[in-house]
Short mmCIF file of C-alpha atoms and ligand atoms in Angstrom, two decimals:
data_model
loop_
_atom_site.label_atom_id
_atom_site.label_comp_id
_atom_site.label_asym_id
_atom_site.label_seq_id
_atom_site.Cartn_x
_atom_site.Cartn_y
_atom_site.Cartn_z
CA UNK A 27 126.51 157.26 219.85
CA UNK A 28 125.19 159.48 217.07
CA UNK A 29 126.51 158.94 213.57
CA UNK A 30 126.87 162.70 213.21
CA UNK A 31 127.01 165.27 216.01
CA UNK A 32 127.33 168.90 214.95
CA UNK A 33 127.74 171.35 217.85
CA UNK A 34 128.17 175.10 217.53
CA UNK A 35 129.53 174.84 214.00
CA UNK A 36 130.70 178.16 212.56
CA UNK A 37 132.41 178.94 209.27
CA UNK A 38 134.12 182.22 208.53
CA UNK A 39 135.94 183.88 205.68
CA UNK A 40 138.39 186.77 205.97
CA UNK A 41 135.51 189.18 205.64
CA UNK A 42 133.35 187.68 208.40
CA UNK A 43 131.08 184.87 209.56
CA UNK A 44 129.17 182.80 206.97
CA UNK A 45 127.80 180.04 209.20
CA UNK A 46 127.34 181.31 212.76
CA UNK A 47 125.93 178.58 215.01
CA UNK A 48 124.65 175.27 213.68
CA UNK A 49 123.94 172.25 215.87
CA UNK A 50 122.12 169.03 215.06
CA UNK A 51 122.67 165.34 215.30
CA UNK A 52 121.82 162.38 213.15
CA UNK A 53 121.37 158.79 214.29
CA UNK A 54 122.28 155.83 212.08
CA UNK A 55 119.52 155.32 209.51
CA UNK A 56 117.84 158.66 210.26
CA UNK A 57 116.79 161.06 207.49
CA UNK A 58 117.26 164.76 208.20
CA UNK A 59 116.43 167.66 205.88
CA UNK A 60 118.20 171.03 205.88
CA UNK A 61 116.20 173.86 204.38
CA UNK A 62 116.69 177.59 204.21
CA UNK A 63 116.86 180.44 201.77
CA UNK A 64 119.69 180.86 199.30
CA UNK A 65 122.89 181.88 201.11
CA UNK A 66 121.70 180.66 204.53
CA UNK A 67 124.69 178.31 204.85
CA UNK A 68 123.31 174.93 203.77
CA UNK A 69 126.11 173.98 201.38
CA UNK A 70 128.87 175.31 203.66
CA UNK A 71 127.42 173.22 206.49
CA UNK A 72 127.52 170.07 204.35
CA UNK A 73 131.09 170.82 203.24
CA UNK A 74 132.17 171.48 206.83
CA UNK A 75 130.65 168.15 207.91
CA UNK A 76 132.89 166.27 205.49
CA UNK A 77 135.92 168.54 205.89
CA UNK A 78 135.69 169.72 202.28
CA UNK A 79 135.60 173.48 202.88
CA UNK A 80 137.89 175.51 200.60
CA UNK A 81 141.16 176.58 202.24
CA UNK A 82 140.02 180.21 202.32
CA UNK A 83 137.31 179.35 204.90
CA UNK A 84 137.83 178.36 208.53
CA UNK A 85 135.49 176.15 210.55
CA UNK A 86 135.15 176.13 214.33
CA UNK A 87 132.95 174.24 216.78
CA UNK A 88 132.64 170.49 216.67
CA UNK A 89 131.66 167.98 214.00
CA UNK A 90 131.87 164.39 215.23
CA UNK A 91 131.46 162.00 212.34
CA UNK A 92 131.20 158.45 213.61
CA UNK A 93 133.15 159.62 216.66
CA UNK A 94 135.95 161.33 214.66
CA UNK A 95 136.48 165.09 214.99
CA UNK A 96 136.30 166.65 211.52
CA UNK A 97 136.90 170.30 212.48
CA UNK A 98 140.62 170.98 212.29
CA UNK A 99 141.43 167.46 211.08
CA UNK A 100 144.10 166.99 208.42
CA UNK A 101 143.08 165.76 204.99
CA UNK A 102 144.99 162.52 205.58
CA UNK A 103 142.81 161.87 208.67
CA UNK A 104 139.62 162.63 206.76
CA UNK A 105 140.28 160.68 203.58
CA UNK A 106 139.62 157.25 205.07
CA UNK A 107 136.27 158.49 206.44
CA UNK A 108 134.96 159.89 203.17
CA UNK A 109 134.17 156.67 201.37
CA UNK A 110 132.64 154.57 204.12
CA UNK A 111 131.17 157.28 206.34
CA UNK A 112 129.88 160.25 204.42
CA UNK A 113 129.45 161.08 200.79
CA UNK A 114 128.18 164.16 199.07
CA UNK A 115 126.04 164.25 195.99
CA UNK A 116 126.36 167.70 194.53
CA UNK A 117 123.75 169.92 192.97
CA UNK A 118 125.41 169.87 189.56
CA UNK A 119 126.68 166.37 188.84
CA UNK A 120 129.37 167.60 186.44
CA UNK A 121 131.24 169.10 189.40
CA UNK A 122 131.48 165.65 190.98
CA UNK A 123 132.63 163.91 187.80
CA UNK A 124 136.00 163.98 186.10
CA UNK A 125 135.38 165.12 182.50
CA UNK A 126 138.42 163.23 181.19
CA UNK A 127 137.75 159.84 182.76
CA UNK A 128 135.32 157.20 181.56
CA UNK A 129 132.37 156.69 183.92
CA UNK A 130 133.26 153.06 184.68
CA UNK A 131 136.74 154.02 185.88
CA UNK A 132 135.30 156.75 188.11
CA UNK A 133 133.03 154.22 189.81
CA UNK A 134 135.92 151.74 190.08
CA UNK A 135 138.10 154.25 191.94
CA UNK A 136 136.30 154.21 195.35
CA UNK A 137 135.68 150.45 195.04
CA UNK A 138 139.42 149.94 194.67
CA UNK A 139 140.50 152.47 197.28
CA UNK A 140 138.01 151.73 200.04
CA UNK A 141 136.98 148.13 199.43
CA UNK A 142 140.24 146.88 197.94
CA UNK A 143 138.57 145.24 194.93
CA UNK A 144 140.72 144.27 191.91
CA UNK A 145 140.43 142.56 188.53
CA UNK A 146 137.30 140.59 187.70
CA UNK A 147 135.81 141.29 191.11
CA UNK A 148 136.22 145.03 190.53
CA UNK A 149 134.69 144.84 187.04
CA UNK A 150 131.64 143.01 188.27
CA UNK A 151 131.25 145.46 191.20
CA UNK A 152 131.29 148.39 188.73
CA UNK A 153 128.61 146.66 186.64
CA UNK A 154 126.54 146.00 189.79
CA UNK A 155 126.91 149.64 190.90
CA UNK A 156 125.64 150.86 187.53
CA UNK A 157 122.83 148.34 187.57
CA UNK A 158 121.78 149.55 191.00
CA UNK A 159 121.21 153.06 189.63
CA UNK A 160 119.40 151.64 186.58
CA UNK A 161 122.24 152.29 184.11
CA UNK A 162 122.98 148.72 183.14
CA UNK A 163 123.87 149.27 179.44
CA UNK A 164 127.59 148.56 178.87
CA UNK A 165 128.02 151.71 176.78
CA UNK A 166 127.44 153.85 179.91
CA UNK A 167 130.55 152.50 181.66
CA UNK A 168 132.62 153.38 178.59
CA UNK A 169 131.12 156.86 178.18
CA UNK A 170 132.63 160.16 179.28
CA UNK A 171 130.39 162.39 181.44
CA UNK A 172 129.64 164.81 178.57
CA UNK A 173 128.20 161.92 176.56
CA UNK A 174 125.44 161.36 179.14
CA UNK A 175 122.19 163.19 179.90
CA UNK A 176 121.82 165.24 183.08
CA UNK A 177 119.74 162.51 184.74
CA UNK A 178 122.26 159.82 183.76
CA UNK A 179 125.11 161.94 185.13
CA UNK A 180 123.33 162.35 188.45
CA UNK A 181 122.77 158.58 188.61
CA UNK A 182 126.50 158.08 187.97
CA UNK A 183 127.33 160.60 190.73
CA UNK A 184 125.05 158.64 193.08
CA UNK A 185 126.73 155.36 192.09
CA UNK A 186 130.16 156.86 192.84
CA UNK A 187 128.96 158.31 196.15
CA UNK A 188 127.49 154.99 197.26
CA UNK A 189 130.26 152.73 195.93
CA UNK A 190 132.14 152.48 199.21
CA UNK A 191 128.92 151.70 201.12
CA UNK A 192 128.74 154.87 203.25
CA UNK A 193 126.63 154.97 206.40
CA UNK A 194 125.64 158.53 205.58
CA UNK A 195 124.59 160.06 202.28
CA UNK A 196 124.72 163.84 202.04
CA UNK A 197 122.70 165.14 199.13
CA UNK A 198 122.97 168.88 198.40
CA UNK A 199 120.06 169.80 196.12
CA UNK A 200 120.67 166.66 194.07
CA UNK A 201 117.85 167.25 191.62
CA UNK A 202 117.59 171.02 191.27
CA UNK A 203 119.22 171.00 187.84
CA UNK A 204 117.00 168.23 186.49
CA UNK A 205 113.74 168.13 184.59
CA UNK A 206 110.72 167.33 186.81
CA UNK A 207 110.19 163.74 185.61
CA UNK A 208 113.92 162.95 185.84
CA UNK A 209 113.92 164.62 189.27
CA UNK A 210 111.20 162.28 190.46
CA UNK A 211 113.06 159.22 189.18
CA UNK A 212 116.31 160.26 190.89
CA UNK A 213 114.50 160.97 194.19
CA UNK A 214 112.79 157.57 194.00
CA UNK A 215 116.20 156.00 193.43
CA UNK A 216 117.76 157.79 196.44
CA UNK A 217 114.75 156.83 198.61
CA UNK A 218 115.06 153.19 197.59
CA UNK A 219 118.83 152.99 198.12
CA UNK A 220 118.64 154.74 201.51
CA UNK A 221 115.89 152.34 202.64
CA UNK A 222 117.57 149.20 201.26
CA UNK A 223 120.92 149.97 202.85
CA UNK A 224 119.60 151.53 206.07
CA UNK A 225 121.75 154.62 205.38
CA UNK A 226 121.34 157.91 207.17
CA UNK A 227 120.44 160.81 204.87
CA UNK A 228 121.26 164.50 205.17
CA UNK A 229 119.15 166.05 202.45
CA UNK A 230 119.60 169.71 201.56
CA UNK A 231 116.96 171.53 199.58
CA UNK A 232 114.91 174.69 199.36
CA UNK A 233 111.96 172.70 198.01
CA UNK A 234 109.59 171.83 200.85
CA UNK A 235 107.62 169.29 198.87
CA UNK A 236 110.80 167.39 198.05
CA UNK A 237 112.13 167.61 201.61
CA UNK A 238 108.87 166.44 203.17
CA UNK A 239 108.93 163.43 200.91
CA UNK A 240 112.55 162.46 201.61
CA UNK A 241 113.10 163.02 205.36
CA UNK A 242 111.60 162.56 208.83
CA UNK A 243 113.03 165.61 210.57
CA UNK A 244 113.95 169.12 209.40
CA UNK A 245 116.42 171.80 210.43
CA UNK A 246 115.72 175.31 209.12
CA UNK A 247 118.70 177.63 208.60
CA UNK A 248 118.61 181.40 208.30
CA UNK A 249 121.70 183.58 208.03
CA UNK A 250 123.92 180.78 209.29
CA UNK A 251 121.78 179.93 212.33
CA UNK A 252 119.40 177.07 213.09
CA UNK A 253 116.09 178.85 213.58
CA UNK A 254 113.74 175.88 213.73
CA UNK A 255 113.95 172.12 214.13
CA UNK A 256 111.51 169.23 214.45
CA UNK A 257 109.58 166.44 212.80
CA UNK A 258 108.54 167.27 209.22
CA UNK A 259 104.81 167.40 209.94
CA UNK A 260 105.32 169.45 213.11
CA UNK A 261 107.54 172.08 211.50
CA UNK A 262 105.55 172.40 208.31
CA UNK A 263 102.08 172.31 209.87
CA UNK A 264 102.95 174.83 212.60
CA UNK A 265 105.84 176.90 211.29
CA UNK A 266 107.05 179.33 213.97
CA UNK A 267 109.67 181.34 212.08
CA UNK A 268 108.41 183.92 209.56
CA UNK A 269 110.80 182.45 206.99
CA UNK A 270 109.47 178.92 207.47
CA UNK A 271 105.91 180.25 207.32
CA UNK A 272 106.69 181.95 204.02
CA UNK A 273 108.13 178.74 202.60
CA UNK A 274 105.09 176.79 203.73
CA UNK A 275 102.68 179.32 202.26
CA UNK A 276 104.43 179.13 198.92
CA UNK A 277 104.55 175.33 198.80
CA UNK A 278 101.06 174.58 197.60
CA UNK A 279 101.74 170.91 196.92
CA UNK A 280 102.82 170.29 200.49
CA UNK A 281 99.57 169.04 202.02
CA UNK A 282 99.24 166.29 199.46
CA UNK A 283 102.73 165.05 200.33
CA UNK A 284 102.09 165.21 204.08
CA UNK A 285 98.78 163.36 203.75
CA UNK A 286 100.41 160.67 201.62
CA UNK A 287 103.29 160.39 204.12
CA UNK A 288 100.91 159.99 207.07
CA UNK A 289 98.75 157.49 205.20
CA UNK A 290 101.88 155.45 204.46
CA UNK A 291 103.29 155.64 208.02
N1 ATP B 17 134.18 180.08 199.19
C1 ATP B 17 133.48 181.07 199.73
N2 ATP B 17 134.07 182.23 200.08
C2 ATP B 17 133.38 183.25 200.64
N3 ATP B 17 132.06 183.20 200.89
C3 ATP B 17 131.41 182.08 200.56
C4 ATP B 17 132.06 180.95 199.96
N4 ATP B 17 131.15 179.97 199.74
C5 ATP B 17 129.98 180.46 200.16
N5 ATP B 17 130.12 181.72 200.66
C6 ATP B 17 129.05 182.56 201.26
O1 ATP B 17 128.55 181.88 202.40
C7 ATP B 17 127.15 182.04 202.52
C8 ATP B 17 126.49 180.66 202.60
O2 ATP B 17 126.71 179.98 201.37
P1 ATP B 17 126.10 178.55 201.04
O3 ATP B 17 126.68 178.12 199.76
O4 ATP B 17 126.28 177.66 202.22
O5 ATP B 17 124.55 178.89 200.86
P2 ATP B 17 123.33 177.89 200.57
O6 ATP B 17 122.42 177.95 201.74
O7 ATP B 17 123.85 176.57 200.16
O8 ATP B 17 122.61 178.63 199.35
P3 ATP B 17 121.93 178.04 198.00
O9 ATP B 17 120.53 177.65 198.39
O10 ATP B 17 121.93 179.20 197.07
O11 ATP B 17 122.76 176.89 197.51
C9 ATP B 17 126.72 182.85 201.30
O12 ATP B 17 126.56 184.19 201.71
C10 ATP B 17 127.87 182.71 200.33
O13 ATP B 17 128.00 183.85 199.54
MG1 MG B 18 123.88 175.51 198.34
#
């Protein structure tokens, strides 16, 4: 069984369709990229997959997450799935963090809720989670989000997302807001954690160089539809859709990444 099976997913608001027909599936441990121009429905797709769409939007179609139907499910049915099955890392880490809660407590929360850790065991799991994202200094656990740099905040968001040991990590433009060197460090971290834990990755980005580095297969969205799908090298070497071709033409660094990927395969 697939870890994630999306079939005919649509999302609409009162004024009309926003996502029209999206289908793809993801096997355990597989890394899939979703690309597409701004407004093509990437973020709404990732929110629909985890049942986190705002109340004003309605999803239809089918999203089977580890065999559980997400479309139309109640929040109480979805909550138990969110920690262990799918987690989202948002574009702007501040949206994922509680400004009024110390970082250590925010990491402790999913460890307590989903893994049932308490007391000394919980404290050492929080320290280990911070260590895993290279934030081992004790002052970080005691800090509030506004006391950290953008790169540190994104590492904290990743630690929270991964705390309950999900099988699937959903990353929606996780590094867009970061400086290039910090971006590279965060991507390297995500790559390492995904590989070490054998997690599946749904990686959303408009940056082809980043996507080709992070995933094996790509889905291209345009105006809420899947317009292209295939292995990274296949889609990016022989783009069929005019939109994909335009992206490829503008991504001058792409060949270097593809060559490096093939040399490493
Ligand atoms: N809460 C909402 N209510 C109404 N329309 C929305 C809402 N959220 C998003 N949309 C619309 O749905 C469409 C898809 O939005 P989405 O956020 O999925 O785009 P995206 O592909 O993630 O774009 P970007 O690359 O800019 O992040 C857009 O036209 C957007 O304006
Ligand atoms: Mg988006």
